[in-house]
mmCIF file of C-alpha atoms (C1' of nucleotides) in Angstrom:
data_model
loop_
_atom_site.group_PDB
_atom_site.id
_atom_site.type_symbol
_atom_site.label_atom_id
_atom_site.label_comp_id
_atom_site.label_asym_id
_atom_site.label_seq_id
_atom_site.Cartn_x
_atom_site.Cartn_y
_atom_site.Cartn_z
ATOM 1 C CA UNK A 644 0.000 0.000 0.000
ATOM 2 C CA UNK A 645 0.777 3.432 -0.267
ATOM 3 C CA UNK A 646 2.124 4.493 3.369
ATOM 4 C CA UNK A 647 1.640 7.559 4.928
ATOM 5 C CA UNK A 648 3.623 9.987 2.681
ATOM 6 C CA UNK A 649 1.575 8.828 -0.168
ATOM 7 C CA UNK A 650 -1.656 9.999 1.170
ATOM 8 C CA UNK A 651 0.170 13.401 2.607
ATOM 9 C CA UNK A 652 1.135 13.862 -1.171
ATOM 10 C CA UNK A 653 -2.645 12.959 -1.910
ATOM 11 C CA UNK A 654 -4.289 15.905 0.700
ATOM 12 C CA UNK A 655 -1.996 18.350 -1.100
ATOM 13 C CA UNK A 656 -2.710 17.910 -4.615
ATOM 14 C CA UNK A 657 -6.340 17.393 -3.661
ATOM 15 C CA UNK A 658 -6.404 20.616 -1.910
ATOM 16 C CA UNK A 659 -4.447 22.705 -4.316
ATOM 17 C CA UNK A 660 -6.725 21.464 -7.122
ATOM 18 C CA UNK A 661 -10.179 21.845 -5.380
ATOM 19 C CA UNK A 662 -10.019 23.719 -2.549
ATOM 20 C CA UNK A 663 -12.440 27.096 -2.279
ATOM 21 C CA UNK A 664 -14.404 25.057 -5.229
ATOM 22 C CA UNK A 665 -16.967 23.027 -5.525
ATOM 23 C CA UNK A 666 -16.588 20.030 -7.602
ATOM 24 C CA UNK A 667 -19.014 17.689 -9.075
ATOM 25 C CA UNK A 668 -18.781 14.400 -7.492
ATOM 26 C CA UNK A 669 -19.933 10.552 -9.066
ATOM 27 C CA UNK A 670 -19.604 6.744 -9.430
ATOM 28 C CA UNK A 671 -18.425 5.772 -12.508
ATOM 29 C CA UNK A 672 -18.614 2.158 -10.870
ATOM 30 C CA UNK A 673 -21.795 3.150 -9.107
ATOM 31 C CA UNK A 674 -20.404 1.746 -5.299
ATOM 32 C CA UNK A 675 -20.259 5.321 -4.281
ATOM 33 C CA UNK A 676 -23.560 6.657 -5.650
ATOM 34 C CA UNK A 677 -25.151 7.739 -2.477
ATOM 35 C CA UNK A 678 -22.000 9.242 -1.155
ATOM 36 C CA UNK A 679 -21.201 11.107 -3.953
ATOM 37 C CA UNK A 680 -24.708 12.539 -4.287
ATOM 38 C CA UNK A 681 -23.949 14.092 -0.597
ATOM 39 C CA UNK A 682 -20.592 15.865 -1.581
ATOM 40 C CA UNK A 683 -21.512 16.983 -5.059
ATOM 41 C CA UNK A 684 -21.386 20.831 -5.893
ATOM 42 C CA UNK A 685 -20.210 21.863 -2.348
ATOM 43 C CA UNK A 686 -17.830 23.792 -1.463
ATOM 44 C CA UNK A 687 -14.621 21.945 -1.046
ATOM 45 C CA UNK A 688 -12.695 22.769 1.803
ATOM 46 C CA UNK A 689 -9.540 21.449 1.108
ATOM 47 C CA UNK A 690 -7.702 17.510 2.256
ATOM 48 C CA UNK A 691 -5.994 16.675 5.527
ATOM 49 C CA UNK A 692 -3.750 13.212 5.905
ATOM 50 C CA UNK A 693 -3.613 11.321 9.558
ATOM 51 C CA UNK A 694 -1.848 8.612 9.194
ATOM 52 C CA UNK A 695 -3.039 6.374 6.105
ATOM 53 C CA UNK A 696 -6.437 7.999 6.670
ATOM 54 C CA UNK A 697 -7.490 10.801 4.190
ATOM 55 C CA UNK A 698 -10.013 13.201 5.218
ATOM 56 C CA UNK A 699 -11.709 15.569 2.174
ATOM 57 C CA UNK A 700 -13.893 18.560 3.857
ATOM 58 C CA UNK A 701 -16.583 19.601 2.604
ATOM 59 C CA UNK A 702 -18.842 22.625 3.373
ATOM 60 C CA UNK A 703 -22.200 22.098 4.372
ATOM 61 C CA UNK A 704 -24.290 23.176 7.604
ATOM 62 C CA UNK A 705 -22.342 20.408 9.883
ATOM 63 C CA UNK A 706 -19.401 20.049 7.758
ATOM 64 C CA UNK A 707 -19.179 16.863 5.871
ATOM 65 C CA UNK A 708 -16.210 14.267 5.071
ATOM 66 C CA UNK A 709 -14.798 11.968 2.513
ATOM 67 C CA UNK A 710 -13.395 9.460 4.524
ATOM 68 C CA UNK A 711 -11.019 7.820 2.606
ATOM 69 C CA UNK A 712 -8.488 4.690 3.225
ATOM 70 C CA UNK A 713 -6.511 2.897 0.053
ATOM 71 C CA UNK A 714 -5.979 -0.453 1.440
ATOM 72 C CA UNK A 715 -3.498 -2.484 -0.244
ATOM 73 C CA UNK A 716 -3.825 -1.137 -3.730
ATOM 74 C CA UNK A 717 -6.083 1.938 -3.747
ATOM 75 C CA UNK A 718 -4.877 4.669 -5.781
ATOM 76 C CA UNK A 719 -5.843 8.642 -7.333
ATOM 77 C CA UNK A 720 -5.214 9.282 -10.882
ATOM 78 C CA UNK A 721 -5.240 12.943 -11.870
ATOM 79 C CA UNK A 722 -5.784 14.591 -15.123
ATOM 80 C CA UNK A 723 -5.778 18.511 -15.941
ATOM 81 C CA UNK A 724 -6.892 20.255 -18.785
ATOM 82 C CA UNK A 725 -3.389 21.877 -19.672
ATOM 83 C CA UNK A 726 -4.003 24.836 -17.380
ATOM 84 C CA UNK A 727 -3.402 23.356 -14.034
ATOM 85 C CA UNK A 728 0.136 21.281 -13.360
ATOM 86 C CA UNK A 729 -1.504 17.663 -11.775
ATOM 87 C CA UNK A 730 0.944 14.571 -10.035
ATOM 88 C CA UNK A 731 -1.084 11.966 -12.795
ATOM 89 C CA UNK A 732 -1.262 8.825 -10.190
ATOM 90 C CA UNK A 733 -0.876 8.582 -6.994
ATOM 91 C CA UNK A 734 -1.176 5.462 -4.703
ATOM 92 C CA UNK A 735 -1.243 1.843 -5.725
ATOM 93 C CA UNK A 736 3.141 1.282 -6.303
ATOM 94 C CA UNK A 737 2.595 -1.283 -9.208
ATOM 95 C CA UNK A 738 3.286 0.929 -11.896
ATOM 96 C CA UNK A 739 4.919 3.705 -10.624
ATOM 97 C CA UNK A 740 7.266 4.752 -7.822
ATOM 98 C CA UNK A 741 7.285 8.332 -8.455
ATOM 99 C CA UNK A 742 5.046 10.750 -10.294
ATOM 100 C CA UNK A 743 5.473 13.077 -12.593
ATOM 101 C CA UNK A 744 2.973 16.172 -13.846
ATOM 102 C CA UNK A 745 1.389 15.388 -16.731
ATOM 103 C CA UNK A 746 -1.716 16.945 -18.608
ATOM 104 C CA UNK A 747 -3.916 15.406 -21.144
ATOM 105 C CA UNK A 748 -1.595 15.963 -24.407
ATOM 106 C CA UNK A 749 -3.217 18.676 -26.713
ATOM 107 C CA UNK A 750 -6.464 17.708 -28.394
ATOM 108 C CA UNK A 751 -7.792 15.136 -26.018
ATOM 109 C CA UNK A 752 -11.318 16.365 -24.365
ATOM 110 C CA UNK A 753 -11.260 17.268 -20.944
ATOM 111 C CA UNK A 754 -12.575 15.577 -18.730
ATOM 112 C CA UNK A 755 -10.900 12.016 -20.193
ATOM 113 C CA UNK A 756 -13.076 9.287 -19.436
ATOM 114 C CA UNK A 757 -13.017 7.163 -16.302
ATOM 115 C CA UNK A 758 -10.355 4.202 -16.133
ATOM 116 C CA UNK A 759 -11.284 0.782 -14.670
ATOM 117 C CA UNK A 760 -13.409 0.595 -11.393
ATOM 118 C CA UNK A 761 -13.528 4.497 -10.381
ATOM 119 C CA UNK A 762 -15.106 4.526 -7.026
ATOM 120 C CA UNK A 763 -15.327 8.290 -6.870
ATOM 121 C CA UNK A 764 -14.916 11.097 -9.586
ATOM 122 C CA UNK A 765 -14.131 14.299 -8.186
ATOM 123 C CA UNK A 766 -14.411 17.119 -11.479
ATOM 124 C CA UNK A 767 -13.154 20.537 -11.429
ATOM 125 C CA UNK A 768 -13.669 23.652 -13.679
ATOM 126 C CA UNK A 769 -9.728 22.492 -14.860
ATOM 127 C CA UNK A 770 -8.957 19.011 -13.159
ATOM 128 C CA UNK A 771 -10.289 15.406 -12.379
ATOM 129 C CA UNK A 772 -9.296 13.384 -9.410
ATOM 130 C CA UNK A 773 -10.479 9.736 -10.205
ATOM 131 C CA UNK A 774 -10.492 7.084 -6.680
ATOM 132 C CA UNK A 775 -9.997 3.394 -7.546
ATOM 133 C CA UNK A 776 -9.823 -0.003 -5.228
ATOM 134 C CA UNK A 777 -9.672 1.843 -1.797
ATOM 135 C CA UNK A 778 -10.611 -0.200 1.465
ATOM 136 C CA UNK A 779 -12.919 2.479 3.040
ATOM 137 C CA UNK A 780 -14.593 5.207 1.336
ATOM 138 C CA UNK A 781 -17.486 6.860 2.898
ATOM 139 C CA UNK A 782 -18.953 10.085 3.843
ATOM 140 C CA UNK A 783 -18.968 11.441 7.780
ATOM 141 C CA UNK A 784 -19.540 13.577 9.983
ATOM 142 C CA UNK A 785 -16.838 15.417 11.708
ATOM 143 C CA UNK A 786 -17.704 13.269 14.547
ATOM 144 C CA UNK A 787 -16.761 10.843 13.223
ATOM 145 C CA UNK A 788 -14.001 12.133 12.027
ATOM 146 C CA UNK A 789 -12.477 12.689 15.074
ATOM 147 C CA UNK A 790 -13.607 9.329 16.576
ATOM 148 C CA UNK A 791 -11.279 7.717 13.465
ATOM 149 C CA UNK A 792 -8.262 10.573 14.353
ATOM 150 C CA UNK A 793 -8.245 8.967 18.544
ATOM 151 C CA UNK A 794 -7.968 5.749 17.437
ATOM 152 C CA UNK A 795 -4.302 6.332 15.865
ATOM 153 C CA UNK A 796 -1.025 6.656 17.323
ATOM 154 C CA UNK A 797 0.885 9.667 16.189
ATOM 155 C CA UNK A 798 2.135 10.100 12.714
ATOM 156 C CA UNK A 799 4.946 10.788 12.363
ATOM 157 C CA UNK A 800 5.167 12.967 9.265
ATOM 158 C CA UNK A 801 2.627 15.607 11.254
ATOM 159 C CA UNK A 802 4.033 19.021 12.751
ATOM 160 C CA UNK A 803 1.400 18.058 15.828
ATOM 161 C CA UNK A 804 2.767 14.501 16.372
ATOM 162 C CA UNK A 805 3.542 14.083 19.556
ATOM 163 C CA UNK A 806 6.302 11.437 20.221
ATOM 164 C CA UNK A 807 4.883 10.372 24.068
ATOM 165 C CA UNK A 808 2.524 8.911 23.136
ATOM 166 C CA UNK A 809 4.531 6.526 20.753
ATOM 167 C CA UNK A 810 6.955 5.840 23.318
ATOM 168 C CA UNK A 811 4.167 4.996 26.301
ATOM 169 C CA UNK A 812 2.822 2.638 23.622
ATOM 170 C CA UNK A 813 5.734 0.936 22.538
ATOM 171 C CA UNK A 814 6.466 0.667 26.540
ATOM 172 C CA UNK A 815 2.928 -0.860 26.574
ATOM 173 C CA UNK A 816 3.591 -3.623 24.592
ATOM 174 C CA UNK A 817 5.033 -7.157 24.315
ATOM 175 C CA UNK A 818 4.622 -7.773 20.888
ATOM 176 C CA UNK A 819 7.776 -8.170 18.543
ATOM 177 C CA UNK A 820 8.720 -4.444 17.352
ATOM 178 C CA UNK A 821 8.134 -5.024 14.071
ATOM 179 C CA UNK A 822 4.262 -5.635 14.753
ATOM 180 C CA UNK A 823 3.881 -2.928 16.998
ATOM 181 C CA UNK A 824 5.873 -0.778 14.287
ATOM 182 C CA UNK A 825 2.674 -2.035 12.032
ATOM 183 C CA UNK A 826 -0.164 -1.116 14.581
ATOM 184 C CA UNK A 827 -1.848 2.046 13.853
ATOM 185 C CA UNK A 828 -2.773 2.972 16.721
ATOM 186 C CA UNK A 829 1.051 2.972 18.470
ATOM 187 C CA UNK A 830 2.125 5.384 15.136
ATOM 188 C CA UNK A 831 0.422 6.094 12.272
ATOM 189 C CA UNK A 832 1.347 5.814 8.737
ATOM 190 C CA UNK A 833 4.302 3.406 8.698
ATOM 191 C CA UNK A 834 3.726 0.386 6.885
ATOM 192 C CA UNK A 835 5.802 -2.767 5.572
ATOM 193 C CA UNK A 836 8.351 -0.977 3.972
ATOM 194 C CA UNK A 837 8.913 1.999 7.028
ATOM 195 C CA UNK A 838 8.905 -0.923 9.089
ATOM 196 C CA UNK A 839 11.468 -3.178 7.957
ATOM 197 C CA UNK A 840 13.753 -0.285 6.703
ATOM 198 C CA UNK A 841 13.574 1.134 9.720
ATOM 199 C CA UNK A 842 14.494 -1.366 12.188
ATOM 200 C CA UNK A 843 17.300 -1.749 9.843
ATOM 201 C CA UNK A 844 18.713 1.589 10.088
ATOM 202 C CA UNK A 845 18.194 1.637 13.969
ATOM 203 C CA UNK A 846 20.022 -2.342 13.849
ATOM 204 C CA UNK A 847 17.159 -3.438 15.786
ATOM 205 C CA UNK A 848 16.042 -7.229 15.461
ATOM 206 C CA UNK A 849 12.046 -7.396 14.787
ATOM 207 C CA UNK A 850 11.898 -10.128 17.118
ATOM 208 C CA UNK A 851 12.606 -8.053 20.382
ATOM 209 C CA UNK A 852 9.165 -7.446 22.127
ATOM 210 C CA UNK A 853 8.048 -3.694 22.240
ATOM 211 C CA UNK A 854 9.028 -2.993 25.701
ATOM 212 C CA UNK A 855 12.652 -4.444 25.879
ATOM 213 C CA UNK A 856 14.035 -2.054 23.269
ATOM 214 C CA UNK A 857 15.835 0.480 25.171
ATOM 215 C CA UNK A 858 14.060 4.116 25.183
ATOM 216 C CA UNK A 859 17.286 5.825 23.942
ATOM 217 C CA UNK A 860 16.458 3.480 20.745
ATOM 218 C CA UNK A 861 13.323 3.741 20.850
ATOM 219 C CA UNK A 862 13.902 7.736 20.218
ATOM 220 C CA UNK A 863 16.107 7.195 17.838
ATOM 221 C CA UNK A 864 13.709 5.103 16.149
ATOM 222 C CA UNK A 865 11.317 7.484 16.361
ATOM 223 C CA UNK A 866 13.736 10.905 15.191
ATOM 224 C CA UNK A 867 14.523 8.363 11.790
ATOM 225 C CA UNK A 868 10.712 7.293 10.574
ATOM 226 C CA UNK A 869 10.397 11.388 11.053
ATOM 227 C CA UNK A 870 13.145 12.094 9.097
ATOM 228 C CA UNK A 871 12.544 9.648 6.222
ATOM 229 C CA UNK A 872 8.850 9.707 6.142
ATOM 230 C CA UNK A 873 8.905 13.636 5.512
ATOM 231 C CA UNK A 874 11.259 13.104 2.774
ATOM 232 C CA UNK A 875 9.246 10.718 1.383
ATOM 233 C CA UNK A 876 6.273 12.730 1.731
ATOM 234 C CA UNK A 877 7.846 15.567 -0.345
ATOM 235 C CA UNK A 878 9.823 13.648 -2.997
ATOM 236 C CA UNK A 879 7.047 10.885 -3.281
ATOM 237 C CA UNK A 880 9.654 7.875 -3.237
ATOM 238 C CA UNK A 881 10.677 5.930 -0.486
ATOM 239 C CA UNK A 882 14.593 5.226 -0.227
ATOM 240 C CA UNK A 883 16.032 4.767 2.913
ATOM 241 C CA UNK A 884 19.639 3.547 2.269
ATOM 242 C CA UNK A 885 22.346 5.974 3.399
ATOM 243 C CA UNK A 886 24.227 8.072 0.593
ATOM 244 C CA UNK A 887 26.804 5.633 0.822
ATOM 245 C CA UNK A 888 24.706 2.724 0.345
ATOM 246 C CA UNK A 889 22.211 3.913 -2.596
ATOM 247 C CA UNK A 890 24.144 2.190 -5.332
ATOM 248 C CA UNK A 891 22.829 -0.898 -3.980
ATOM 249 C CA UNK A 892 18.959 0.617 -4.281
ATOM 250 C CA UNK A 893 16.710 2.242 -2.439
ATOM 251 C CA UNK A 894 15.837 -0.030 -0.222
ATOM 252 C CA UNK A 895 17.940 -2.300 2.347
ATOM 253 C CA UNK A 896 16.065 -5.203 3.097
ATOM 254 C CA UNK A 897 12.405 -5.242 1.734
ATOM 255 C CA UNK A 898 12.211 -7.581 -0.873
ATOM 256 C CA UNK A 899 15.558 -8.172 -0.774
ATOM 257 C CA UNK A 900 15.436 -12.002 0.616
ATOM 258 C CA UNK A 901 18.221 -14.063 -0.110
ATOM 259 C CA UNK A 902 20.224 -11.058 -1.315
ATOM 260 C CA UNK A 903 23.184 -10.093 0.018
ATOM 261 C CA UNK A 904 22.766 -7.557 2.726
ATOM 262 C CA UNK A 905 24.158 -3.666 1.055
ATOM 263 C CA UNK A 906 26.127 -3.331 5.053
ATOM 264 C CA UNK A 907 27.283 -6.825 5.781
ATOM 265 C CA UNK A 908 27.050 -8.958 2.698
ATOM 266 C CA UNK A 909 25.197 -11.619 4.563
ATOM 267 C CA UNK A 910 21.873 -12.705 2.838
ATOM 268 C CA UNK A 911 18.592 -11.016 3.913
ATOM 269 C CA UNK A 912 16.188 -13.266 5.574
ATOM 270 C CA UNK A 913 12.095 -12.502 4.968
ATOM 271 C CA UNK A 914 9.585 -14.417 7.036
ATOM 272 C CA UNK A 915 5.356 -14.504 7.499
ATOM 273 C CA UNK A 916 4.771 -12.215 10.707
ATOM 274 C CA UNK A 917 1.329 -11.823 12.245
ATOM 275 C CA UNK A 918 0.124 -12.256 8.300
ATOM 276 C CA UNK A 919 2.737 -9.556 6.575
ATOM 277 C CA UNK A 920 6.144 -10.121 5.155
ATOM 278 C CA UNK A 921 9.104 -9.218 7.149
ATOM 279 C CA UNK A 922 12.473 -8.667 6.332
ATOM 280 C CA UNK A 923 15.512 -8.034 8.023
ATOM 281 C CA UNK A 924 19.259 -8.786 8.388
ATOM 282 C CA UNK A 925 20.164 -11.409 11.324
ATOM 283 C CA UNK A 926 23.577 -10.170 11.291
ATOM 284 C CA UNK A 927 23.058 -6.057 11.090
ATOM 285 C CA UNK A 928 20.314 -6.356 13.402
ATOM 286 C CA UNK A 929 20.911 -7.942 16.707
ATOM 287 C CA UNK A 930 20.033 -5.381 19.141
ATOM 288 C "C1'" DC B 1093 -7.997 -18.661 -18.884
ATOM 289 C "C1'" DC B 1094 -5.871 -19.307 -14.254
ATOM 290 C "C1'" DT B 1095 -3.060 -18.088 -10.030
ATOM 291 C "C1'" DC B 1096 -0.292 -15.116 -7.575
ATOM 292 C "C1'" DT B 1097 1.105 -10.887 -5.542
ATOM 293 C "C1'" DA B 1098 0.970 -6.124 -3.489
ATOM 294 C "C1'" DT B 1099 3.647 -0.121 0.587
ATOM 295 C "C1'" DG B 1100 -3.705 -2.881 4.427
ATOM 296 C "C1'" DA B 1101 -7.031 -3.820 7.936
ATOM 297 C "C1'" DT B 1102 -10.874 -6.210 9.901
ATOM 298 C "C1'" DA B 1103 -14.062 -9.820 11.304
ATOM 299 C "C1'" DA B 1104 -14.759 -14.433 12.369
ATOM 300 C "C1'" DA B 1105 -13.205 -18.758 14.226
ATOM 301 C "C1'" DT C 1394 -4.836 -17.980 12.704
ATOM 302 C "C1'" DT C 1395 -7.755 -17.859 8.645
ATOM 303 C "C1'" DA C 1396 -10.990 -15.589 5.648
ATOM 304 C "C1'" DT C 1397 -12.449 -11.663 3.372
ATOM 305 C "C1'" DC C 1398 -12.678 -7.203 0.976
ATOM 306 C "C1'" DC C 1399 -10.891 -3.771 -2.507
ATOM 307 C "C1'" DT C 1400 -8.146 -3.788 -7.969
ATOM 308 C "C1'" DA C 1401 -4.660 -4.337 -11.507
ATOM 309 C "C1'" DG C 1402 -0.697 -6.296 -13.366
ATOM 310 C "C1'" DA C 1403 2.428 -10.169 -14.128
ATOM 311 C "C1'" DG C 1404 3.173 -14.650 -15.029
ATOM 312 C "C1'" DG C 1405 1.962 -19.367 -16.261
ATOM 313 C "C1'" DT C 1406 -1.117 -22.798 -18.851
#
DNA sequence: CCTCTATGATAAA
DNA sequence: TTATCCTAGAGGT
């Protein structure tokens, strides 16, 4: 899935495309119908990201929300009409890593025609934001809202995030690291990749339970999914190996089983943890 | 055609 | 722990 910088790309293309407009909203696929008959033609407020949860306000008398959550292989494709600079697709990694702008080349009609199973169609006076394959998608109140917002740890890519209460429930816990890394409500937005990368760079085994990992590491864990999750929010790529390292890839263990580790040489090991893949380097990560 | 996989999460057993 | 949901692409038959 797209991790949490994905969908803190997503809230700021969505809001710098329809924000203080109103766009028309539909179900190509029809799944959304009655949702997008409740957003349609008000005034868009702009996007917010918490975690892997994206929030699109609406204006209304109590103010409404798109509540949406990509799963494993949601994604937004964006088109403009050639006045309006758009990130083309966003979400779902199979095709792309990155993005790039693109507008519809010269001579193709604006608004292009919906793509596979679009859940939700948001159109603009000079842009189209198209939804596809996303877990949740729903409209609530701002209620609700916030009832989905105290339900997650902090994220970590958020000015507001505030670190105490990832430490108290790391400290809480005696599940491995690596599935409390994966639990939304101890931090939100890291998923498989954050995960294993991380407890890479820290040299932490996934295997140590929550509350044995020292708090100086647990910090420094922490201070590094900060660090790399904001860059990947604002270059839209994850890569977390080292300047020295990035011949080798961006990555230094996930998906890199059997491979020889870019530090140590030794081969990376992957295993089935509480239902995900995890990988990690025996060797690199004993602590 | 089929099966598998994927940066996810939940409900049921 | 397994099943299930969401979708598209890759690979095999």
């Amino acid at each position: 899935m797209p991790e949490g910088h994905t969908v803190h790309r997503l809230a700021r293309v969505i809001t710098e495309l329809f924000r203080g407009s109103a766009p028309i909203a539909s179900s190509p696929q029809g799944r959304f119908a009655g949702g997008a008959a409740l957003i349609s033609g008000r005034m868009c407020a702009g996007a917010e990201a918490y975690g892997k949860q994206l929030f699109v306000a609406f204006e209304s008398a109590d103010p409404l929300f798109m509540q949406v959550h990509l799963g494993l292989y949601g994604s937004w494709t964006f088109a403009g009409d050639g006045t309006v600079a758009v990130s083309h697709a966003i979400g779902a990694p199979r095709k792309r890593v990155g993005e790039k702008d693109t507008n519809l080349p010269a001579g193709v009609a604006f608004p292009p025609p919906p793509r596979g199973q679009v859940r939700v169609r948001l159109l603009g006076q000079h842009a189209v934001a198209d939804l596809t394959g996303p877990a949740v998608c729903k409209v609530i109140t701002d209620a609700e809202r916030q009832a989905v917002i105290a339900r997650l740890g902090p994220d970590p890519i958020r000015p507001d995030a505030d670190p105490r209460r990832f430490f108290a429930a790391i400290d809480r816990r005696s599940t491995p690291i690596a599935v409390a890394l994966m639990d939304q409500s101890v931090i939100a937005g890291v998923g498989n990749i954050y995960r294993a990368e991380s407890l890479f760079r820290a040299g932490l085994d996934p295997h140590t339970p929550s509350r044995k990992v020292a708090a100086a590491r647990v910090l420094a864990l922490w201070s590094d999914l900060v660090e790399t999750m904001r860059r990947g929010a604002a270059t839209g790529t994850i890569v977390t190996t080292h300047d020295r390292d990035s011949a080798g890839g961006p990555f230094y263990v996930y998906r890199r089983q059997g491979l020889p580790c870019l530090v140590c040489g030794n081969a990376v090991r992957a295993e089935e943890l509480a239902g995900r893949k995890l990988y990690w380097c025996p060797s690199c990560q004993r602590g």
